[in-house]
Coordinates of N, CA, C and O in Angstrom, one line a residue:
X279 N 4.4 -1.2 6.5 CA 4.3 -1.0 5.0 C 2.9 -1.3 4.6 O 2.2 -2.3 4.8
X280 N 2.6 -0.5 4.1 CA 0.8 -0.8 3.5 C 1.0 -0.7 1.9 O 1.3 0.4 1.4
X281 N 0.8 -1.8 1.3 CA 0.7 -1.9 -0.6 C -0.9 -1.8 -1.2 O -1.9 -2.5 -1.2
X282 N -0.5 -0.8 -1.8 CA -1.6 -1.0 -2.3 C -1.7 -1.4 -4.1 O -0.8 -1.1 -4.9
X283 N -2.5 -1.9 -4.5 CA -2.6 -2.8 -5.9 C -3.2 -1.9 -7.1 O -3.9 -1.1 -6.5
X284 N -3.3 -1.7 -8.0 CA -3.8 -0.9 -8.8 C -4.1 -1.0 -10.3 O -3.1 -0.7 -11.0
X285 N -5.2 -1.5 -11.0 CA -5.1 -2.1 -12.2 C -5.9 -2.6 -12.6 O -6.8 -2.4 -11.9
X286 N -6.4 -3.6 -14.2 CA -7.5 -4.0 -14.7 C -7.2 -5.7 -14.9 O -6.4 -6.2 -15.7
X287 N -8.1 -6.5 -13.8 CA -8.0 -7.8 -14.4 C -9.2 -8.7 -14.2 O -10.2 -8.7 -13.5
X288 N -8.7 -9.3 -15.1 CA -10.1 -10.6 -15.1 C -10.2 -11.0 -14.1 O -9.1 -11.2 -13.5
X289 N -11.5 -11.3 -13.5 CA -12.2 -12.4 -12.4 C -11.8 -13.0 -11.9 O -11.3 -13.0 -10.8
X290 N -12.2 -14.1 -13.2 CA -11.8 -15.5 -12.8 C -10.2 -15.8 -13.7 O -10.1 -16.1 -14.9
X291 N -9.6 -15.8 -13.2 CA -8.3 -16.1 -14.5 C -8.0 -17.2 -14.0 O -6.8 -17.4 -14.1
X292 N -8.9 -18.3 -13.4 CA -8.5 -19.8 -12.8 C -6.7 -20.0 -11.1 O -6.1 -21.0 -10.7
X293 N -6.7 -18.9 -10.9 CA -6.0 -18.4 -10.2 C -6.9 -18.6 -8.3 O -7.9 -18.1 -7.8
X294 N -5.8 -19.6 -7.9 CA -6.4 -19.7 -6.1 C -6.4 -18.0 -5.2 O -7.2 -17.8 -4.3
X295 N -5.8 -17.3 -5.6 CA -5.2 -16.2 -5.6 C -5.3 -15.1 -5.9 O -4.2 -15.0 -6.4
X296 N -6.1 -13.2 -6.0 CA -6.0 -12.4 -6.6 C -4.4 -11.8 -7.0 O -3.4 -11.8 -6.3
X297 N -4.6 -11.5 -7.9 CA -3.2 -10.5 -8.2 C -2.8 -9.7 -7.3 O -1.6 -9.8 -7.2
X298 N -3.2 -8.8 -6.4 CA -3.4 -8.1 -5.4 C -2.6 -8.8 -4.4 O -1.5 -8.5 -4.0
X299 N -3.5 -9.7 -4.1 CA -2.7 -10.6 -3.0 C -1.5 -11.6 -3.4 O -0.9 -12.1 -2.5
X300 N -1.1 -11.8 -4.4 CA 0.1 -12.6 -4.6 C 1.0 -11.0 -4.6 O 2.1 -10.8 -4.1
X301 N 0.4 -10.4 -5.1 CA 1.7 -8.9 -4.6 C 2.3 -9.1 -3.7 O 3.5 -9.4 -3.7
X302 N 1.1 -8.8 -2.4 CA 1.6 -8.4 -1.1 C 2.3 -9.4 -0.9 O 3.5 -9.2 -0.9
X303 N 1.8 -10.5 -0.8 CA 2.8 -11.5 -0.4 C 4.3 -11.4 -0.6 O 5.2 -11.4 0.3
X304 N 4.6 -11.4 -1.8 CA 6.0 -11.1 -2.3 C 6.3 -10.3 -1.8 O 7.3 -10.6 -1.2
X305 N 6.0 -9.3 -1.7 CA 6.7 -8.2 -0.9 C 6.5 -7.8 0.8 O 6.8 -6.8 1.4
X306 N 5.7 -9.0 1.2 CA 5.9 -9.0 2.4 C 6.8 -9.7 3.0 O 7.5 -9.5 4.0
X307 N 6.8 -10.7 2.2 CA 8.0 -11.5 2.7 C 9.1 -11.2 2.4 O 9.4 -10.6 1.3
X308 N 10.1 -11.6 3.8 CA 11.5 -11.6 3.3 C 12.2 -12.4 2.9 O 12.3 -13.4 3.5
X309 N 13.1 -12.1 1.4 CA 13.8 -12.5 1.0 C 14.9 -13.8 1.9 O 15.8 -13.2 2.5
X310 N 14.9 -14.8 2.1 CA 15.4 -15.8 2.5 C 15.1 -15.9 3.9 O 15.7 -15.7 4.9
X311 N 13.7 -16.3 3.4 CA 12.8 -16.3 5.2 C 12.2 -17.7 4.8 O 11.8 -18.4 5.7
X312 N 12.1 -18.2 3.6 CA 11.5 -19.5 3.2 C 12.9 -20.7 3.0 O 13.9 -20.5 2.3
X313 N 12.9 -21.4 3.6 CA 14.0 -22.6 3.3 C 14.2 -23.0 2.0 O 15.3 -22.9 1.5
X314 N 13.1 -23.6 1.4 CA 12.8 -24.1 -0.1 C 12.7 -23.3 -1.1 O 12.5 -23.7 -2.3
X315 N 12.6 -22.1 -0.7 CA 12.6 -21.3 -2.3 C 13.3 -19.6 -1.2 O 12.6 -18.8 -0.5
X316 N 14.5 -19.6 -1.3 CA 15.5 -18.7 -0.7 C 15.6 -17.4 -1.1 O 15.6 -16.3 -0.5
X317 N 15.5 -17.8 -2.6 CA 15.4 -16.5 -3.4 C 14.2 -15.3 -3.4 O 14.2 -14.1 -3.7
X318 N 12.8 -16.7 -3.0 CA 11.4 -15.7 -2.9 C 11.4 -14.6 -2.3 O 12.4 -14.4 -1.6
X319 N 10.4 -13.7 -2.4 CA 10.4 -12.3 -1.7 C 10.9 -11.2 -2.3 O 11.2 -11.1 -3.5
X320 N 11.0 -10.3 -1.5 CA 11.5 -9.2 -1.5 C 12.4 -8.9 -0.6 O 12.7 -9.6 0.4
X321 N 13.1 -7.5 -1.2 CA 14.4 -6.7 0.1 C 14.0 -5.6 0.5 O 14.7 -4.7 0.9
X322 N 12.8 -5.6 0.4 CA 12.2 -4.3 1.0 C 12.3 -4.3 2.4 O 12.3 -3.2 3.0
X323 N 12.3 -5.4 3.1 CA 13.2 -5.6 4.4 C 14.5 -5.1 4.9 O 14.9 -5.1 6.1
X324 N 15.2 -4.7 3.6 CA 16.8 -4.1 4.3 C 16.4 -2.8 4.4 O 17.3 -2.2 4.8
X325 N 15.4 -2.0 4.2 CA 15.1 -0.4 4.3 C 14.4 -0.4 5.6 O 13.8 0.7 5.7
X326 N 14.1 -1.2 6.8 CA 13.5 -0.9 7.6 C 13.5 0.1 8.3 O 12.6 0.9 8.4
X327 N 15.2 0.1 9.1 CA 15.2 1.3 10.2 C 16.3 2.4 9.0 O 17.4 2.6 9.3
X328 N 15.8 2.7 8.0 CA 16.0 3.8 7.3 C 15.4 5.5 7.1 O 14.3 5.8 6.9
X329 N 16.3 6.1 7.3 CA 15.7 7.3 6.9 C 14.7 7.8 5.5 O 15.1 7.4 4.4
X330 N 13.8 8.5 5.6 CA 12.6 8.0 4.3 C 13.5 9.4 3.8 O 13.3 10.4 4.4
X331 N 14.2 9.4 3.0 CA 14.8 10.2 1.8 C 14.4 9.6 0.5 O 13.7 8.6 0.3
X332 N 15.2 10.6 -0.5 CA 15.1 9.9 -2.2 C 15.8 9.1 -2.2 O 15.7 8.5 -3.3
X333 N 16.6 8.8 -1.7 CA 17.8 7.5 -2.0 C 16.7 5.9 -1.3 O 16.5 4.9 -1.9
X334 N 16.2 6.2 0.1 CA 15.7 5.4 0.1 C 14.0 5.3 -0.3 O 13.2 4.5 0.1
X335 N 13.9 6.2 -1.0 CA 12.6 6.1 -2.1 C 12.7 5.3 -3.4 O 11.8 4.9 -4.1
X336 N 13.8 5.3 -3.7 CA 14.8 4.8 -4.9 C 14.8 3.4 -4.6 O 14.3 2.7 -5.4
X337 N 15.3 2.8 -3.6 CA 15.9 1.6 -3.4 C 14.3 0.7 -3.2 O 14.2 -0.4 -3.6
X338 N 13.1 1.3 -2.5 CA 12.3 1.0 -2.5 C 11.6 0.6 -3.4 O 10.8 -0.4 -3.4
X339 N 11.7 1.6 -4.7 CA 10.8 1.3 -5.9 C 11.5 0.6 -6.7 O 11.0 0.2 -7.7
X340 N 12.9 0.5 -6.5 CA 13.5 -0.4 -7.5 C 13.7 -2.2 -6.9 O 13.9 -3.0 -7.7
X341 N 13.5 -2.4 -5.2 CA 13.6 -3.3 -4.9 C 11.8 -3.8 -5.0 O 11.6 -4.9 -4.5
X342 N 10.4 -2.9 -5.7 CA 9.1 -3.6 -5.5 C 9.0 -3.6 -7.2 O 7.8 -3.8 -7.6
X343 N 9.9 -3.5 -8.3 CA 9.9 -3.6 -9.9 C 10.4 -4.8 -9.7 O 9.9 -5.8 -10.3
X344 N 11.7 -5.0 -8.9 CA 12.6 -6.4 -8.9 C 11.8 -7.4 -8.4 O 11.9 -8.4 -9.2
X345 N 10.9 -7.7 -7.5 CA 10.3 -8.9 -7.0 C 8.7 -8.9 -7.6 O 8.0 -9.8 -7.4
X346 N 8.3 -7.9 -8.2 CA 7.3 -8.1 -9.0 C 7.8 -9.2 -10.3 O 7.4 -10.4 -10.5
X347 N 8.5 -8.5 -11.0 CA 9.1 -8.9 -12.6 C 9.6 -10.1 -12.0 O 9.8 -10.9 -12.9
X348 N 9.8 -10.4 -11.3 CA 10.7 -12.1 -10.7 C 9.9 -13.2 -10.5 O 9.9 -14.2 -11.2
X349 N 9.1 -12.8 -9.4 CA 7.8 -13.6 -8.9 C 6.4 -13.2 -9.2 O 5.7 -14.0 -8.7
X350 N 5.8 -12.4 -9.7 CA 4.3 -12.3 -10.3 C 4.1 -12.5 -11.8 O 3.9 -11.5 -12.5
X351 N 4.1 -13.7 -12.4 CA 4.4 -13.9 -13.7 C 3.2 -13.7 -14.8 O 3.2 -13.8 -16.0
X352 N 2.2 -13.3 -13.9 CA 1.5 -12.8 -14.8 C 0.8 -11.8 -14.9 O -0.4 -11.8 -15.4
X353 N 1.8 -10.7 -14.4 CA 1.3 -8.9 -14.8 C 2.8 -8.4 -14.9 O 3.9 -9.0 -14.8
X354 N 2.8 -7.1 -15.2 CA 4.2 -6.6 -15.7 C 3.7 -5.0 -14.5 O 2.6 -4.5 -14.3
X355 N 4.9 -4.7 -14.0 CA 5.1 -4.0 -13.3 C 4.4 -2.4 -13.7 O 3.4 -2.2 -13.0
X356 N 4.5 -1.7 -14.2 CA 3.9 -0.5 -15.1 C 4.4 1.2 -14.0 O 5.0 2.1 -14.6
X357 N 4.0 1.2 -12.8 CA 4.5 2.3 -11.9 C 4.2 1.8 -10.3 O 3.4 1.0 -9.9
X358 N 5.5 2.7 -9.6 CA 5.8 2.2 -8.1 C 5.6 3.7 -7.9 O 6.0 4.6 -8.7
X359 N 4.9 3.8 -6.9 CA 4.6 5.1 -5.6 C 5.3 5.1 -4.8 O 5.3 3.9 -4.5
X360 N 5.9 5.5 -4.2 CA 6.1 5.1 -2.8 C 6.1 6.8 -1.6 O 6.6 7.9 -1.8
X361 N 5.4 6.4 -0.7 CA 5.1 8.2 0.0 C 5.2 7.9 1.4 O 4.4 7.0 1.4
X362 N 5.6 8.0 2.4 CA 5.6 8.0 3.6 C 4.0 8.2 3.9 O 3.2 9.0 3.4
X363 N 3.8 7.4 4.9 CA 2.4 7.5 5.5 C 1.6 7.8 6.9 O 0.4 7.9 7.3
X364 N 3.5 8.0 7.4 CA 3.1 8.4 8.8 C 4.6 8.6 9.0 O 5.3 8.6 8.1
X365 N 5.2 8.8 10.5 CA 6.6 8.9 11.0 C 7.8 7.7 10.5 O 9.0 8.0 10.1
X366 N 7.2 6.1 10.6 CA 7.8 5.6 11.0 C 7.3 4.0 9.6 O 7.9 2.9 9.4
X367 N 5.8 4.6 8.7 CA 5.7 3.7 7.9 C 5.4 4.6 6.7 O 5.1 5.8 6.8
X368 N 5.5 3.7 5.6 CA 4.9 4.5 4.2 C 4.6 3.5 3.3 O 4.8 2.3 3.6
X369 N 4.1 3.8 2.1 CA 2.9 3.4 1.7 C 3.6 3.2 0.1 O 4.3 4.0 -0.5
X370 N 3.2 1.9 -0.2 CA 3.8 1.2 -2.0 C 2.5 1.5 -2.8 O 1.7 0.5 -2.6
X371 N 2.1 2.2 -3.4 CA 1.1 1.9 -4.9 C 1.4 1.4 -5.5 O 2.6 1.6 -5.5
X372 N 1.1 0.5 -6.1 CA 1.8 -0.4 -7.5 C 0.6 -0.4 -8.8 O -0.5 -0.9 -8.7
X373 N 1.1 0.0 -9.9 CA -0.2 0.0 -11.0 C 0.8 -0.8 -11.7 O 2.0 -0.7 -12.0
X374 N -0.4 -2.0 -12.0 CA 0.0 -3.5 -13.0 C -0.8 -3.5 -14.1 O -1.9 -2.9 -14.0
X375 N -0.5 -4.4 -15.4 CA -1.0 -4.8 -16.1 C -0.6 -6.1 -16.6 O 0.5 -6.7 -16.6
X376 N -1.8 -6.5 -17.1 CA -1.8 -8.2 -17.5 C -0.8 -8.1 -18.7 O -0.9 -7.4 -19.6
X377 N 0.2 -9.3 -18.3 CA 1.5 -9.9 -19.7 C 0.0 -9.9 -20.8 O 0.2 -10.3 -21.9

């Protein structure tokens, strides 16, 4: 899966962290792969060995709105891409804007 980030933000927003990269994280991880916080992540992990249709184009962009709006508290989701990028992986755009 390759994400890509897309959007206008400040610098420095006192943040260890770019927006960009607290993305990926979330959605790299899987959902109940952390002990102490079970819920973090995403389920973009249950579409692995899926066929890339619109149903699972659907579940993709609705499971990368759900773990944005959950866990990135300070941008709001705005549009999900999602395109196949080769056979067997494909590719998340995500365009954010600051709460």
């Amino acid at each position: 899966m390759i994400v890509e980030v897309g959007g206008r933000f400040p610098n420095s927003d006192g943040y260890i962290i770019d927006v960009a990269e607290e993305i990926r994280r979330v959605l790299i991880t899987r959902r109940g792969s952390i002990p102490m916080n079970p819920e973090y992540g995403s389920r973009l992990y249950e579409l692995r060995d899926r066929t890339f249709d619109d149903v699972t184009k659907l579940r993709a962009i609705e499971y990368t709105h759900e773990a944005i709006d959950r866990w990135v508290g300070r941008v709001r989701c705005d549009r999900v891409v999602v395109e196949p990028d080769s056979y067997e992986r494909y590719k998340i755009r995500v365009e954010v804007s600051p709460k």
